JSON list of C-alpha atoms and ligand atoms in Angstrom, two decimals:
[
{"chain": "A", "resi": 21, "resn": "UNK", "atom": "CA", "xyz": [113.14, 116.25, 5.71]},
{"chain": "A", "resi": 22, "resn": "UNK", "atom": "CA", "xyz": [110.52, 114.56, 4.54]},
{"chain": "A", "resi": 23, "resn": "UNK", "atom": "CA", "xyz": [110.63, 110.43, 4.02]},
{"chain": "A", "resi": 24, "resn": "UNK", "atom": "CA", "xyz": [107.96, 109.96, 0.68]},
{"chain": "A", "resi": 25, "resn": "UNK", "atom": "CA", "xyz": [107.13, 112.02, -1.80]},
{"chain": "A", "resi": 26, "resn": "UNK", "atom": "CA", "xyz": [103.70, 111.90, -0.77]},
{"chain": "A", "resi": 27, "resn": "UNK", "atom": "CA", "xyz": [104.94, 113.78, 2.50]},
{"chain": "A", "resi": 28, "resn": "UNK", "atom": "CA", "xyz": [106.91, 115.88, 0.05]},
{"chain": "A", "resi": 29, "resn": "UNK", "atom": "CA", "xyz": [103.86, 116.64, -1.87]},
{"chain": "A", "resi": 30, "resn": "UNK", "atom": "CA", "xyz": [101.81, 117.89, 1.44]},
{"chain": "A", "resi": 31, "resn": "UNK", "atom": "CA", "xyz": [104.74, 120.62, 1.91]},
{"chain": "A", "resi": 32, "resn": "UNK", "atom": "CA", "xyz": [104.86, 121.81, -1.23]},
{"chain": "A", "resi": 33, "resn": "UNK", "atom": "CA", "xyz": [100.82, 122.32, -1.19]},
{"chain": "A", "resi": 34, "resn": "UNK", "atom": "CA", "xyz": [101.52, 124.77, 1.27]},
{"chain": "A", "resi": 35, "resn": "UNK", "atom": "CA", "xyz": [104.17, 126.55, -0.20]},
{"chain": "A", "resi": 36, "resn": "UNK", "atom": "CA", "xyz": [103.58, 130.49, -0.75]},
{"chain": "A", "resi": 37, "resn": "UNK", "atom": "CA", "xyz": [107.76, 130.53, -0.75]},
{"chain": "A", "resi": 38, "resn": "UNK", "atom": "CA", "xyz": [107.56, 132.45, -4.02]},
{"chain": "A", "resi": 39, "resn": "UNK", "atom": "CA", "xyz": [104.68, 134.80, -5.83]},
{"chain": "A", "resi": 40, "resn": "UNK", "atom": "CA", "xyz": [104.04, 131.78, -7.83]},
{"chain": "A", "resi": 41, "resn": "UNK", "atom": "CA", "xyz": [101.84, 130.16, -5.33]},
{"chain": "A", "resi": 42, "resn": "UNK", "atom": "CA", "xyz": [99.61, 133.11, -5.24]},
{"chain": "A", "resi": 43, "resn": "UNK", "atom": "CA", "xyz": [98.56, 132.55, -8.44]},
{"chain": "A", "resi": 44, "resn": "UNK", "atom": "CA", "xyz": [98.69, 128.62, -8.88]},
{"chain": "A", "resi": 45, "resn": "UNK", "atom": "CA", "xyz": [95.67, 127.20, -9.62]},
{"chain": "A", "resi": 46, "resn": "UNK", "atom": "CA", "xyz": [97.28, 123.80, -8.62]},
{"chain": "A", "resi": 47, "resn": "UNK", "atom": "CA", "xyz": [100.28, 122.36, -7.78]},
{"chain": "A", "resi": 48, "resn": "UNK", "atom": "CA", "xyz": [101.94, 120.73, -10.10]},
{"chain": "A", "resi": 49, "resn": "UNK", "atom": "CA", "xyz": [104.19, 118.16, -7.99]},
{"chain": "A", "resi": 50, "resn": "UNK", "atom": "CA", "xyz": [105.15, 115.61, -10.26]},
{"chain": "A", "resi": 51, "resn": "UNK", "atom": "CA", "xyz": [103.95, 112.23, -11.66]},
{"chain": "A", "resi": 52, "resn": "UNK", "atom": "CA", "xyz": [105.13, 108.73, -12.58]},
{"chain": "A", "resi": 53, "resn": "UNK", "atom": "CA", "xyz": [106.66, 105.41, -10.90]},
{"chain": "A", "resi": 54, "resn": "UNK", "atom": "CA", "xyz": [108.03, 106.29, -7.52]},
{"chain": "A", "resi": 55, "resn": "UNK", "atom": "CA", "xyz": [110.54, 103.59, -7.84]},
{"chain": "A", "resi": 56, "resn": "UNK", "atom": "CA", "xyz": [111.52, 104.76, -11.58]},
{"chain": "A", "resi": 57, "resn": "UNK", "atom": "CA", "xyz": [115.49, 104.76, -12.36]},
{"chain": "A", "resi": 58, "resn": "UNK", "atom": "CA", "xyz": [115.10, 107.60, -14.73]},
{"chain": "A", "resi": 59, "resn": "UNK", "atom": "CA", "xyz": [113.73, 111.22, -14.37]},
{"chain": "A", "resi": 60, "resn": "UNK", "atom": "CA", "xyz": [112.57, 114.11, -16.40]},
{"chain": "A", "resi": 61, "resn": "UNK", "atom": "CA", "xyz": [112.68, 117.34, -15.45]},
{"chain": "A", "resi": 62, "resn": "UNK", "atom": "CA", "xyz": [110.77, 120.47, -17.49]},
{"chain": "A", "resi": 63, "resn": "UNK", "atom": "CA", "xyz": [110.63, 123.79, -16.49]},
{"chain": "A", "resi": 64, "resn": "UNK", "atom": "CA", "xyz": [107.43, 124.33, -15.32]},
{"chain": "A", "resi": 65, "resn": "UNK", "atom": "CA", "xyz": [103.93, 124.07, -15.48]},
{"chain": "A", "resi": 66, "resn": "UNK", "atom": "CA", "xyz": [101.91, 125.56, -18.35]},
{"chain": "A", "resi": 67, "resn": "UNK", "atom": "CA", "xyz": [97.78, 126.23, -18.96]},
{"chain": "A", "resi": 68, "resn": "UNK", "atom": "CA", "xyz": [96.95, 123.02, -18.97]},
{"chain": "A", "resi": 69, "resn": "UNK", "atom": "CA", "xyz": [99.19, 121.47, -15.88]},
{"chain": "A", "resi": 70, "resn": "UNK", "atom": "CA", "xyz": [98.28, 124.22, -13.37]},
{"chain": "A", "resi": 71, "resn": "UNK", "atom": "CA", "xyz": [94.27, 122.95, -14.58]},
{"chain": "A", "resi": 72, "resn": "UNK", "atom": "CA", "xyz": [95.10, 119.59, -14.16]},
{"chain": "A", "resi": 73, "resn": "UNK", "atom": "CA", "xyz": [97.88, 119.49, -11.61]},
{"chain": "A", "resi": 74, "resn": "UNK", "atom": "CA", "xyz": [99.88, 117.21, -13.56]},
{"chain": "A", "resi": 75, "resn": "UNK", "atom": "CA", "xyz": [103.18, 118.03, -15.97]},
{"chain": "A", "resi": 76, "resn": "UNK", "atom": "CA", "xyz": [103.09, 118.02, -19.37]},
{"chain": "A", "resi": 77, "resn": "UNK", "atom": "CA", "xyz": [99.39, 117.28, -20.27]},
{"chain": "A", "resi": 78, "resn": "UNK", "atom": "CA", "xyz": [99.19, 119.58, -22.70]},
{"chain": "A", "resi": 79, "resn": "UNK", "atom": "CA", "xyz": [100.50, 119.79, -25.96]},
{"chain": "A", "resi": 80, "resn": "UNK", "atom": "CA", "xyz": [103.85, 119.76, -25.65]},
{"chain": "A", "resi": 81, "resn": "UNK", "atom": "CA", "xyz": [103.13, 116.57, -23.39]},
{"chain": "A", "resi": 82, "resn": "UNK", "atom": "CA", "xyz": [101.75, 115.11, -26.01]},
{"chain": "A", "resi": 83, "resn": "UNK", "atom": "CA", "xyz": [105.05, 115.17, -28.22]},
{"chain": "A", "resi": 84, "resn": "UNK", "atom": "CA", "xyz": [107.05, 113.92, -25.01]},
{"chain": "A", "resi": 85, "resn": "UNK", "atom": "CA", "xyz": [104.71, 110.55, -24.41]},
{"chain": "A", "resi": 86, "resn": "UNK", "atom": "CA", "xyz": [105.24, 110.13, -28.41]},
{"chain": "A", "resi": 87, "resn": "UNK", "atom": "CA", "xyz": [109.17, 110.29, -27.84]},
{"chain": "A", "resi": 88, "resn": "UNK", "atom": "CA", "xyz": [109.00, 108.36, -25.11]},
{"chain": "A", "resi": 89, "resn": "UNK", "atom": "CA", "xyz": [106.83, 105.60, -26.15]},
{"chain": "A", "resi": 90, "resn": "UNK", "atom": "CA", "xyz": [109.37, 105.01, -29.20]},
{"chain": "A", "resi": 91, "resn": "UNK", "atom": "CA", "xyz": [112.00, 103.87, -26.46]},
{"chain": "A", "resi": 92, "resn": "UNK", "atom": "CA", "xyz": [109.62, 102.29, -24.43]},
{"chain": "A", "resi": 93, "resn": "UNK", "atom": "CA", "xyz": [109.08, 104.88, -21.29]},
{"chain": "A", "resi": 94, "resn": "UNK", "atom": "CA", "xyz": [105.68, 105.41, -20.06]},
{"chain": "A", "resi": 95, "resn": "UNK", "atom": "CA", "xyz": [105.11, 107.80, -17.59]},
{"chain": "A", "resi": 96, "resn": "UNK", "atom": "CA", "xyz": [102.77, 105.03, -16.22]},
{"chain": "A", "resi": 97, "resn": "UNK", "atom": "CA", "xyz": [105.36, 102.78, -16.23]},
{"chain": "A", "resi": 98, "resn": "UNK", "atom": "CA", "xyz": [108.82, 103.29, -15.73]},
{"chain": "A", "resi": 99, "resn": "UNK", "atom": "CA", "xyz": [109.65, 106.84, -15.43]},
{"chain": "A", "resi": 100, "resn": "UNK", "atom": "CA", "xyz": [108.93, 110.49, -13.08]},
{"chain": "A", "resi": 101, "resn": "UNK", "atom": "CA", "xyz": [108.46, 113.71, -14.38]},
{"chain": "A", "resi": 102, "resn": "UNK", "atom": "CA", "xyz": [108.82, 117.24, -12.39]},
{"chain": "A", "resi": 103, "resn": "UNK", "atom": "CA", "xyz": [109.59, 120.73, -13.51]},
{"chain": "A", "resi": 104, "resn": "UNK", "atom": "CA", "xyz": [111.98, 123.13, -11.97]},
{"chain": "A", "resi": 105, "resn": "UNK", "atom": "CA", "xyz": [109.13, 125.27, -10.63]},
{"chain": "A", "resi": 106, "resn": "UNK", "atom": "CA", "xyz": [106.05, 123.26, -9.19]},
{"chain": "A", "resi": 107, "resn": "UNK", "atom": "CA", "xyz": [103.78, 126.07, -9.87]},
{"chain": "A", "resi": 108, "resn": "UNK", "atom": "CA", "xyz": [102.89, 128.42, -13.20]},
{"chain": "A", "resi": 109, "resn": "UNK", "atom": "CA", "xyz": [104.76, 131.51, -13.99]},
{"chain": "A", "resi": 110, "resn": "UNK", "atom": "CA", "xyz": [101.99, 133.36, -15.28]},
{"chain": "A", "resi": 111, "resn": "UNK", "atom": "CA", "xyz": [101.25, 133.98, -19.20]},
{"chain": "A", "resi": 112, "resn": "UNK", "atom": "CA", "xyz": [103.85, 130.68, -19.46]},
{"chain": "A", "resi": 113, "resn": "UNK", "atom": "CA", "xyz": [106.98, 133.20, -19.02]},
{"chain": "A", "resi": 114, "resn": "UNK", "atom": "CA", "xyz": [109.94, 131.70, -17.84]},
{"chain": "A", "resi": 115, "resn": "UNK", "atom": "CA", "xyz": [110.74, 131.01, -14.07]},
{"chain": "A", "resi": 116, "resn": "UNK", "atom": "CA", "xyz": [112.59, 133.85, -12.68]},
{"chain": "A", "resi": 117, "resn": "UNK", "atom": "CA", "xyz": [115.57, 132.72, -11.60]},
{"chain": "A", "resi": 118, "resn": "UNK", "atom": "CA", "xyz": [114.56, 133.36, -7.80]},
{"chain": "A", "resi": 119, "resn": "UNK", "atom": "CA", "xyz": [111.25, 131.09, -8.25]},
{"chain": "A", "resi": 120, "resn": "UNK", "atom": "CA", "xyz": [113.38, 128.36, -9.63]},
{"chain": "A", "resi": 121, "resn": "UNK", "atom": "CA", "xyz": [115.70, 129.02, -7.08]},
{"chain": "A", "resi": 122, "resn": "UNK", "atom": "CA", "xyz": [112.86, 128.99, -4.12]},
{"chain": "A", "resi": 123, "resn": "UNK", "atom": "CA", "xyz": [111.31, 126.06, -5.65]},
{"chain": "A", "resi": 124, "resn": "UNK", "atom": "CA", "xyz": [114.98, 124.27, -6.26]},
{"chain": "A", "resi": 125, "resn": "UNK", "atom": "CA", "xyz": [115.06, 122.39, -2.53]},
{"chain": "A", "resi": 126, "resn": "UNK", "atom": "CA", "xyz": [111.41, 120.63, -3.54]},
{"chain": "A", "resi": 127, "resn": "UNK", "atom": "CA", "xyz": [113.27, 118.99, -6.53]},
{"chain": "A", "resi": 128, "resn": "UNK", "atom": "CA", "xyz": [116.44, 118.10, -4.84]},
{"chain": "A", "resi": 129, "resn": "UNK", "atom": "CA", "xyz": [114.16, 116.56, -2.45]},
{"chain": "A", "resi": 130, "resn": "UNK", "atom": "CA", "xyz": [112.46, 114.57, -4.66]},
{"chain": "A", "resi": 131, "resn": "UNK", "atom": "CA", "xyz": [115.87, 113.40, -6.43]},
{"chain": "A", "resi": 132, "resn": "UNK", "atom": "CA", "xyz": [116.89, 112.47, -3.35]},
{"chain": "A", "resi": 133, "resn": "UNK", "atom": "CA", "xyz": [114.00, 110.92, -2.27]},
{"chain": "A", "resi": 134, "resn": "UNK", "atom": "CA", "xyz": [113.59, 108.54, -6.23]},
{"chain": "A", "resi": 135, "resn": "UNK", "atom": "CA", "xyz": [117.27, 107.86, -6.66]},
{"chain": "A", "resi": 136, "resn": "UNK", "atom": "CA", "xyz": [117.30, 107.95, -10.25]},
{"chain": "A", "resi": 137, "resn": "UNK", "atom": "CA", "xyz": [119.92, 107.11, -12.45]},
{"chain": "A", "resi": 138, "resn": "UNK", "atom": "CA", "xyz": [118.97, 108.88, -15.37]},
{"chain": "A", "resi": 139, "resn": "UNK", "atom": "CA", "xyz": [117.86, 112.64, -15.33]},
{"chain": "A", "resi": 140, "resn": "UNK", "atom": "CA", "xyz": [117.07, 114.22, -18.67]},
{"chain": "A", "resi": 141, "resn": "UNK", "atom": "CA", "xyz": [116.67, 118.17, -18.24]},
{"chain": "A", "resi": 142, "resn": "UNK", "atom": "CA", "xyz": [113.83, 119.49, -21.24]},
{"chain": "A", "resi": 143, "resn": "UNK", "atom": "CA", "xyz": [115.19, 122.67, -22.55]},
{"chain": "A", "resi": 144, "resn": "UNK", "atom": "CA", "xyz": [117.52, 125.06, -21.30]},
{"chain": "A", "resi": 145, "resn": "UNK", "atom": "CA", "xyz": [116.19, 126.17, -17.54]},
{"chain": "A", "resi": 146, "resn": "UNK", "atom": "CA", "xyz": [116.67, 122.83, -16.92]},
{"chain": "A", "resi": 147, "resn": "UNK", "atom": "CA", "xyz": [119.64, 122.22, -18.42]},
{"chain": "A", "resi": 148, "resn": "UNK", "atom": "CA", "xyz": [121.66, 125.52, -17.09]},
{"chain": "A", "resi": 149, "resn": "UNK", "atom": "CA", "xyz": [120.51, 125.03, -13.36]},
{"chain": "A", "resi": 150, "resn": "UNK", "atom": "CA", "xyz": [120.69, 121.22, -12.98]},
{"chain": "A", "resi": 151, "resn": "UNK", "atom": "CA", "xyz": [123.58, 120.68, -15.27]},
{"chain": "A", "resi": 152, "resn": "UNK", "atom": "CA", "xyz": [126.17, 123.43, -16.47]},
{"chain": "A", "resi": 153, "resn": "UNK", "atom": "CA", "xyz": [124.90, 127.40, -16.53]},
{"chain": "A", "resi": 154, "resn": "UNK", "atom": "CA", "xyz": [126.84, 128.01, -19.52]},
{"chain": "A", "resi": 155, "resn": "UNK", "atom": "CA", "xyz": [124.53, 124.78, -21.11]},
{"chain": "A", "resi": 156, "resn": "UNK", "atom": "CA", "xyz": [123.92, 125.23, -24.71]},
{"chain": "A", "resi": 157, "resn": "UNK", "atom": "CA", "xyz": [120.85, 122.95, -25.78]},
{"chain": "A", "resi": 158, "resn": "UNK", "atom": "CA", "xyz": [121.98, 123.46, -29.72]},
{"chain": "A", "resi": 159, "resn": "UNK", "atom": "CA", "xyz": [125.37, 122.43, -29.14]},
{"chain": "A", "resi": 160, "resn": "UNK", "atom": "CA", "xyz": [125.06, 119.46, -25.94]},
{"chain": "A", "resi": 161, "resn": "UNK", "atom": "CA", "xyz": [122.01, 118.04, -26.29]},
{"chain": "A", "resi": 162, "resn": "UNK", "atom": "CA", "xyz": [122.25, 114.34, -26.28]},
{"chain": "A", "resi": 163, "resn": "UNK", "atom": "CA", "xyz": [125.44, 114.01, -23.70]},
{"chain": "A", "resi": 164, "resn": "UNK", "atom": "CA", "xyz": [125.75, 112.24, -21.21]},
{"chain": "A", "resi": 165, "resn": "UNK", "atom": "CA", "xyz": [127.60, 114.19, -18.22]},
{"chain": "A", "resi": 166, "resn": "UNK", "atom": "CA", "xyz": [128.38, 112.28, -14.67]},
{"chain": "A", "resi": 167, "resn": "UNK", "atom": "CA", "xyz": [127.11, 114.56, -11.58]},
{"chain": "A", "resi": 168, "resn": "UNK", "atom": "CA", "xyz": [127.73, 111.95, -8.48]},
{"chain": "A", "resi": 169, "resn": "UNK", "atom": "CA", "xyz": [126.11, 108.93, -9.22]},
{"chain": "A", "resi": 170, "resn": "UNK", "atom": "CA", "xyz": [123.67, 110.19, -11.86]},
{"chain": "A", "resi": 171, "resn": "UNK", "atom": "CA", "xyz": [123.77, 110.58, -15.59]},
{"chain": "A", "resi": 172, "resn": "UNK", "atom": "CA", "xyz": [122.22, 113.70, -16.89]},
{"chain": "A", "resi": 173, "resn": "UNK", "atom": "CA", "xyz": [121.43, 114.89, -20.56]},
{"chain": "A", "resi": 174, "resn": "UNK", "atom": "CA", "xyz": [119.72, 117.67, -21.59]},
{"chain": "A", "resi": 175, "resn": "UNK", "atom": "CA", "xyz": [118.11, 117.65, -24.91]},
{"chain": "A", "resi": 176, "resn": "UNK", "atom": "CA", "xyz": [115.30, 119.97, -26.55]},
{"chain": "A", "resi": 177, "resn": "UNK", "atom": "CA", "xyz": [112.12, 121.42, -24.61]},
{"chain": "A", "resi": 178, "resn": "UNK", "atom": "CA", "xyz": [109.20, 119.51, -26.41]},
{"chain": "A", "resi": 179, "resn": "UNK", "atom": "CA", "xyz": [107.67, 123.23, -26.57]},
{"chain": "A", "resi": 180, "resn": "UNK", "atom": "CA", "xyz": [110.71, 124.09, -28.82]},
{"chain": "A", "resi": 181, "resn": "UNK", "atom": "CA", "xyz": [110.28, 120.92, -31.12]},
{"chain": "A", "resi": 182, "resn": "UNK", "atom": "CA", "xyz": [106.56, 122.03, -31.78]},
{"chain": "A", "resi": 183, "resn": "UNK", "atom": "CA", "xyz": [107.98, 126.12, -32.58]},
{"chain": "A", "resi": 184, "resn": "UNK", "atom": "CA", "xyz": [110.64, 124.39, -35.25]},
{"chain": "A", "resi": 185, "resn": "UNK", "atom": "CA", "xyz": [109.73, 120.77, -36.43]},
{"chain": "A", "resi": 186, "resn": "UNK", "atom": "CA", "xyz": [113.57, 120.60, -37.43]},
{"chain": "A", "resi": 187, "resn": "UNK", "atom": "CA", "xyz": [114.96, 120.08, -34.58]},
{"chain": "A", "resi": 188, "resn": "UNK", "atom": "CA", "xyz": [112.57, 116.97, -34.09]},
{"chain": "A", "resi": 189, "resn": "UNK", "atom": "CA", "xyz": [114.83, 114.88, -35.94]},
{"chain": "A", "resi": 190, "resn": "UNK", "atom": "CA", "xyz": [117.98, 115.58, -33.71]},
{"chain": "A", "resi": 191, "resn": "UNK", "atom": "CA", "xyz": [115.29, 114.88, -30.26]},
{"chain": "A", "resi": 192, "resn": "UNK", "atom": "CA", "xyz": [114.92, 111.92, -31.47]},
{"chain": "A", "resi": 193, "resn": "UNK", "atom": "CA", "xyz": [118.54, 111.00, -31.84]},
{"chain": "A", "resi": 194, "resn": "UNK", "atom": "CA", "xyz": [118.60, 111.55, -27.99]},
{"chain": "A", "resi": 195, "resn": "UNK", "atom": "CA", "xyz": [116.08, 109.81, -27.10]},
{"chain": "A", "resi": 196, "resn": "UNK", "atom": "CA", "xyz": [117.80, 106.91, -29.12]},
{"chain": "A", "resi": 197, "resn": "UNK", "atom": "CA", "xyz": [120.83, 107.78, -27.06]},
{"chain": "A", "resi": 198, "resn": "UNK", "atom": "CA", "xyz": [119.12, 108.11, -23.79]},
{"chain": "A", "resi": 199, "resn": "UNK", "atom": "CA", "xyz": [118.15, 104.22, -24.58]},
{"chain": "A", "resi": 200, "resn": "UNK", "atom": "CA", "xyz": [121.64, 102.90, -25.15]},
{"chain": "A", "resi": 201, "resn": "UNK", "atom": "CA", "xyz": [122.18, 104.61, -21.50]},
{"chain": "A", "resi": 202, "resn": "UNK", "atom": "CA", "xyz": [119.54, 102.61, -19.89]},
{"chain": "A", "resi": 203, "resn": "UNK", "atom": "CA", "xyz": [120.84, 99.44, -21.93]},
{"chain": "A", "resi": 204, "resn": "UNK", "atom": "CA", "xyz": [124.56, 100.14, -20.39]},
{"chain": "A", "resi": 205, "resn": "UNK", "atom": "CA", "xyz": [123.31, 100.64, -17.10]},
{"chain": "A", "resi": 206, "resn": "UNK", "atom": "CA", "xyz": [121.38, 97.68, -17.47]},
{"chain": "A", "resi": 207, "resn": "UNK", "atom": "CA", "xyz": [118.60, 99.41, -15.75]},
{"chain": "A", "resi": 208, "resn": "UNK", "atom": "CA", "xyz": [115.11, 97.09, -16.20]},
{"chain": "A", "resi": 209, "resn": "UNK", "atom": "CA", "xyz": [112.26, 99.33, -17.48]},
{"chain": "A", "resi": 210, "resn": "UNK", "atom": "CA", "xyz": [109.74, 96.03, -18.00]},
{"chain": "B", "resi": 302, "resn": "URA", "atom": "N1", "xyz": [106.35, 122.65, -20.05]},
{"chain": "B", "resi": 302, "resn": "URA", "atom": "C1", "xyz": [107.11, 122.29, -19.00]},
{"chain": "B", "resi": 302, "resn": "URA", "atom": "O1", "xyz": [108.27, 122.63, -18.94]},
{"chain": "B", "resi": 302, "resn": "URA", "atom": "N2", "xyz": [106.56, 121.55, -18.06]},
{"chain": "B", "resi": 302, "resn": "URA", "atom": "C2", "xyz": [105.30, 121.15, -18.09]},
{"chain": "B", "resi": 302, "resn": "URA", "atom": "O2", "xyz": [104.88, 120.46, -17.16]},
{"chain": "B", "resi": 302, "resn": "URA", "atom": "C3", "xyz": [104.52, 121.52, -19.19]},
{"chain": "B", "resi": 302, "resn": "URA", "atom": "C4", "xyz": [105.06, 122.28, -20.16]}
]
């Protein structure tokens, strides 16, 4: 088991676990304050992240920095971001469920390895594998469940807010909830 998630990182650079690897053109580990009390965790990298080998750079990463700047969480600052699969599914289709289950250790690792509080699942893959399988993002988004010692919400893929602007208005309401959270647990993010 590895002890940082720079250790963790190494491993996963060699990973050719899944087909994904193959065709990475990075890795796309993960990014933020190592000592953050809350986590986000996508689905998996796009265009842009496998270029850059960093999540949600592009576009849709754009609309998650906005949300999360309005509560105050800055990727630089005060929270970690990882995807269910570290590497791209090609032509941005979803993760089979095998790759996200190949890839599923890496995460646990990592959760295991930040200790967050917090862990908000972006869209559905998330949601289902981390949270419930029978998660609906329409009907749950915004609640708080208890798994151990760590709240987890899911809420809407930032991909899905830029496909139908409506559902930006109920996003935010989350993210307005996800801050009352990290008021209750009186968890510092300055
Ligand atoms: N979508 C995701 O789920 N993750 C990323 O890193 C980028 C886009």
């Amino acid at each position: 088991m590895a002890e940082t998630l720079e250790e963790l990182k190494r491993a996963c650079e060699s990973c050719l676990k899944c087909p994904l690897g193959k065709t990475r053109t990075n890795l796309v580990f993960g990014t933020g304050n190592e000592n953050a009390q809350i986590m986000f965790v996508g689905e998996g990298p796009g265009e842009q992240e496998d270029l850059q080998g960093l999540p949600f750079v592009g576009k849709s990463g754009q609309l998650f920095d906005l949300y999360a700047s309005l509560i105050d969480l800055d990727r630089t600052k005060n929270i970690y971001i990882a995807n269910m699969v570290k590497c791209r599914p090609p032509h941005n289709r979803d993760p089979k469920p095998e790759e996200t289950e190949m890839c599923l250790p890496y995460l646990r690792e990592q959760v295991r390895l930040l200790r967050p509080q917090i862990i908000v699942c972006l869209g559905r893959i998330a949601a289902q594998r981390l949270i419930s399988p029978d998660f609906r993002v329409t009907k749950q988004h915004g609640e708080f469940f208890k798994k151990g010692s760590v709240y987890m919400m899911g809420t809407f893929h930032p991909a899905a807010l830029l496909r139908d602007p409506e559902k930006k208005k109920s996003a935010l309401e989350d993210f307005r909830r996800l801050r009352e959270k990290i008021e209750e647990l009186s968890i510092n993010i300055y």
